[in-house]
Short mmCIF file of C-alpha atoms in Angstrom, two decimals:
data_model
loop_
_atom_site.label_atom_id
_atom_site.label_comp_id
_atom_site.label_asym_id
_atom_site.label_seq_id
_atom_site.Cartn_x
_atom_site.Cartn_y
_atom_site.Cartn_z
CA MET A 1 68.18 -108.31 -137.62
CA THR A 2 69.50 -105.07 -136.42
CA GLN A 3 68.21 -101.73 -137.34
CA ALA A 4 70.20 -99.28 -139.24
CA GLU A 5 70.81 -95.94 -137.69
CA THR A 6 69.04 -94.14 -140.48
CA GLU A 7 65.75 -95.84 -139.95
CA THR A 8 63.04 -94.17 -137.91
CA VAL A 9 61.37 -96.07 -135.18
CA PRO A 10 57.58 -95.57 -135.01
CA GLU A 11 56.34 -94.43 -131.63
CA PRO A 12 53.73 -96.53 -130.04
CA VAL A 13 50.24 -94.93 -130.31
CA ARG A 14 48.56 -94.62 -126.94
CA PRO A 15 44.98 -93.53 -126.48
CA GLY A 16 45.09 -90.15 -124.75
CA ARG A 17 43.42 -86.85 -124.14
CA THR A 18 41.87 -84.76 -126.86
CA ARG A 19 41.65 -80.99 -127.08
CA TRP A 20 37.93 -80.94 -126.21
CA GLY A 21 38.70 -80.12 -122.60
CA MET A 22 40.48 -76.90 -123.59
CA PHE A 23 37.70 -76.02 -126.03
CA THR A 24 35.04 -76.52 -123.33
CA ALA A 25 36.97 -74.36 -120.86
CA ILE A 26 37.25 -71.55 -123.40
CA LEU A 27 33.51 -71.66 -124.11
CA ALA A 28 32.52 -71.92 -120.44
CA VAL A 29 33.86 -68.47 -119.49
CA PRO A 30 31.71 -66.41 -121.93
CA THR A 31 28.70 -68.61 -121.20
CA LEU A 32 29.00 -67.94 -117.47
CA VAL A 33 29.42 -64.20 -118.09
CA VAL A 34 26.28 -64.06 -120.25
CA ALA A 35 24.33 -66.10 -117.68
CA ALA A 36 25.43 -63.74 -114.91
CA LEU A 37 24.37 -60.69 -116.94
CA ILE A 38 20.96 -62.22 -117.61
CA ALA A 39 20.54 -62.98 -113.89
CA LEU A 40 21.45 -59.38 -113.01
CA LEU A 41 18.99 -58.04 -115.58
CA ILE A 42 16.18 -60.18 -114.17
CA ALA A 43 17.03 -59.10 -110.61
CA TRP A 44 17.04 -55.45 -111.69
CA LEU A 45 13.66 -55.77 -113.41
CA PHE A 46 11.95 -57.37 -110.43
CA THR A 47 13.34 -55.24 -107.61
CA ASP A 48 11.41 -52.28 -106.28
CA ASP A 49 13.47 -49.24 -107.10
CA SER A 50 10.73 -46.68 -106.64
CA VAL A 51 11.47 -43.76 -104.39
CA ASP A 52 8.83 -42.19 -102.21
CA THR A 53 8.75 -38.56 -103.28
CA GLY A 54 6.40 -37.56 -100.49
CA VAL A 55 3.77 -36.39 -103.00
CA ARG A 56 0.35 -37.97 -102.69
CA LYS A 57 -3.14 -37.26 -103.94
CA VAL A 58 -5.52 -35.67 -101.46
CA SER A 59 -9.09 -34.47 -101.53
CA CYS A 60 -9.42 -31.06 -103.08
CA ALA A 61 -11.63 -29.88 -100.23
CA GLU A 62 -8.66 -30.48 -97.90
CA ALA A 63 -6.23 -28.66 -100.20
CA PHE A 64 -8.42 -25.59 -100.65
CA ALA A 65 -9.39 -25.48 -96.96
CA TYR A 66 -5.71 -25.30 -96.04
CA GLY A 67 -5.49 -22.11 -98.09
CA GLY A 68 -8.79 -20.72 -96.78
CA ALA A 69 -10.77 -21.31 -99.97
CA LYS A 70 -13.48 -23.56 -101.37
CA PRO A 71 -13.15 -25.61 -104.55
CA PRO A 72 -14.62 -23.76 -107.52
CA THR A 73 -17.91 -24.96 -108.94
CA GLY A 74 -17.71 -25.71 -112.62
CA ALA A 75 -14.01 -26.54 -112.56
CA ARG A 76 -12.73 -29.24 -114.89
CA ASP A 77 -9.75 -31.57 -114.51
CA LEU A 78 -9.42 -30.78 -110.81
CA ALA A 79 -6.36 -32.54 -109.33
CA CYS A 80 -4.94 -31.95 -105.86
CA VAL A 81 -1.74 -33.20 -104.22
CA LEU A 82 0.05 -32.82 -100.91
CA GLU A 83 3.81 -32.51 -100.82
CA ALA A 84 4.68 -33.65 -97.33
CA ALA A 85 8.02 -32.17 -96.43
CA GLN A 86 8.88 -30.39 -93.20
CA ASP A 87 5.82 -28.20 -93.73
CA PRO A 88 2.84 -29.28 -95.82
CA ARG A 89 2.39 -27.83 -99.29
CA TYR A 90 -0.92 -28.34 -101.08
CA GLU A 91 -1.21 -27.88 -104.82
CA ALA A 92 -4.30 -27.88 -107.00
CA ARG A 93 -4.53 -27.51 -110.74
CA PHE A 94 -7.78 -27.09 -112.62
CA LEU A 95 -9.52 -25.51 -115.59
CA LEU A 96 -12.05 -22.77 -114.95
CA ARG A 97 -13.98 -20.56 -117.33
CA ARG A 98 -12.07 -17.34 -117.85
CA ALA A 99 -15.08 -15.21 -116.86
CA GLU A 100 -15.42 -17.07 -113.51
CA VAL A 101 -11.82 -16.81 -112.28
CA SER A 102 -12.02 -13.27 -110.85
CA ALA A 103 -15.37 -13.99 -109.17
CA TRP A 104 -13.99 -17.18 -107.56
CA VAL A 105 -10.92 -15.34 -106.21
CA ALA A 106 -13.06 -12.44 -104.89
CA ALA A 107 -15.51 -14.84 -103.21
CA ASN A 108 -12.76 -16.78 -101.44
CA TYR A 109 -10.48 -13.87 -100.56
CA PRO A 110 -12.79 -10.87 -100.06
CA ASP A 111 -10.20 -9.06 -97.93
CA GLY A 112 -7.72 -9.12 -100.81
CA PRO A 113 -5.37 -9.00 -102.45
CA GLY A 114 -6.98 -9.31 -105.85
CA LEU A 115 -5.57 -10.71 -109.01
CA ARG A 116 -2.87 -8.70 -110.72
CA ASN A 117 -1.49 -8.95 -114.21
CA VAL A 118 1.97 -7.51 -113.57
CA GLN A 119 4.98 -9.05 -111.85
CA CYS A 120 3.79 -12.61 -112.42
CA ASP A 121 6.44 -15.31 -112.66
CA GLY A 122 5.39 -17.48 -115.61
CA ALA A 123 5.72 -16.34 -119.20
CA ASP A 124 2.26 -17.74 -120.02
CA THR A 125 0.72 -16.39 -116.82
CA TYR A 126 -1.72 -13.55 -117.41
CA ALA A 127 -2.81 -13.09 -113.78
CA CYS A 128 -1.47 -14.03 -110.36
CA MET A 129 -1.96 -13.47 -106.67
CA ASN A 130 0.32 -13.85 -103.65
CA ARG A 131 -1.35 -13.76 -100.27
CA GLY A 132 0.41 -14.14 -96.97
CA PRO A 133 -1.23 -15.64 -93.90
CA VAL A 134 -4.08 -13.61 -92.47
CA ALA A 135 -5.83 -13.75 -89.10
CA GLY A 136 -6.85 -17.28 -88.21
CA GLN A 137 -4.82 -18.91 -90.99
CA SER A 138 -1.29 -20.17 -91.10
CA ALA A 139 -0.98 -20.70 -94.83
CA SER A 140 0.15 -18.47 -97.63
CA VAL A 141 -1.52 -18.82 -101.01
CA GLN A 142 -0.22 -18.34 -104.52
CA LEU A 143 -2.36 -18.37 -107.62
CA GLU A 144 -1.14 -18.40 -111.20
CA ILE A 145 -3.66 -18.19 -114.01
CA SER A 146 -2.70 -18.90 -117.59
CA SER A 147 -4.70 -19.24 -120.76
CA ASP A 148 -5.77 -22.67 -121.97
CA SER A 149 -8.14 -21.51 -124.71
CA PRO A 150 -10.14 -18.34 -125.38
CA ASN A 151 -12.82 -19.48 -122.90
CA TRP A 152 -10.84 -21.50 -120.32
CA SER A 153 -8.02 -20.71 -117.94
CA VAL A 154 -5.59 -23.02 -116.16
CA VAL A 155 -5.43 -22.16 -112.46
CA GLN A 156 -2.49 -23.30 -110.32
CA PHE A 157 -3.36 -23.01 -106.60
CA VAL A 158 -0.61 -23.47 -103.99
CA ALA A 159 -1.15 -23.25 -100.23
CA PHE A 160 1.85 -23.59 -97.93
CA THR A 161 3.31 -22.46 -94.62
CA GLN A 162 6.37 -20.26 -94.57
#
């Protein structure tokens, strides 16, 4: 029997590839990108990215001695740091009773200058002192005193070389 030209011949069905390979390839790219981002995030979290600023805590006796003074008795919240750059710079910050501030400055710097209440830098500063190096000392000292409450003052002490 011969086939007529108008008949269609069925193609033989062969087992072959499916489209799962293409689907897997399309999903693999975003999965790898997300995995790489997670790995970068974990690496960023666990690396040491701190920078040494050169500022470290020091004993307050050392900080005040550099500026030719003694730590005040009765001071609260006394904190002292050293900023180690080319020349050392000691800073101390503390609370002192308002009535004791002038006496502490006069006891530590009897040869002057005294506290002044004009030409001070800070807006909240009610008294300040700038003292250059004197005989036997190499450090200059700056004091800024501002009000913390009616009875307490915040004193910022800075001793540095010029």
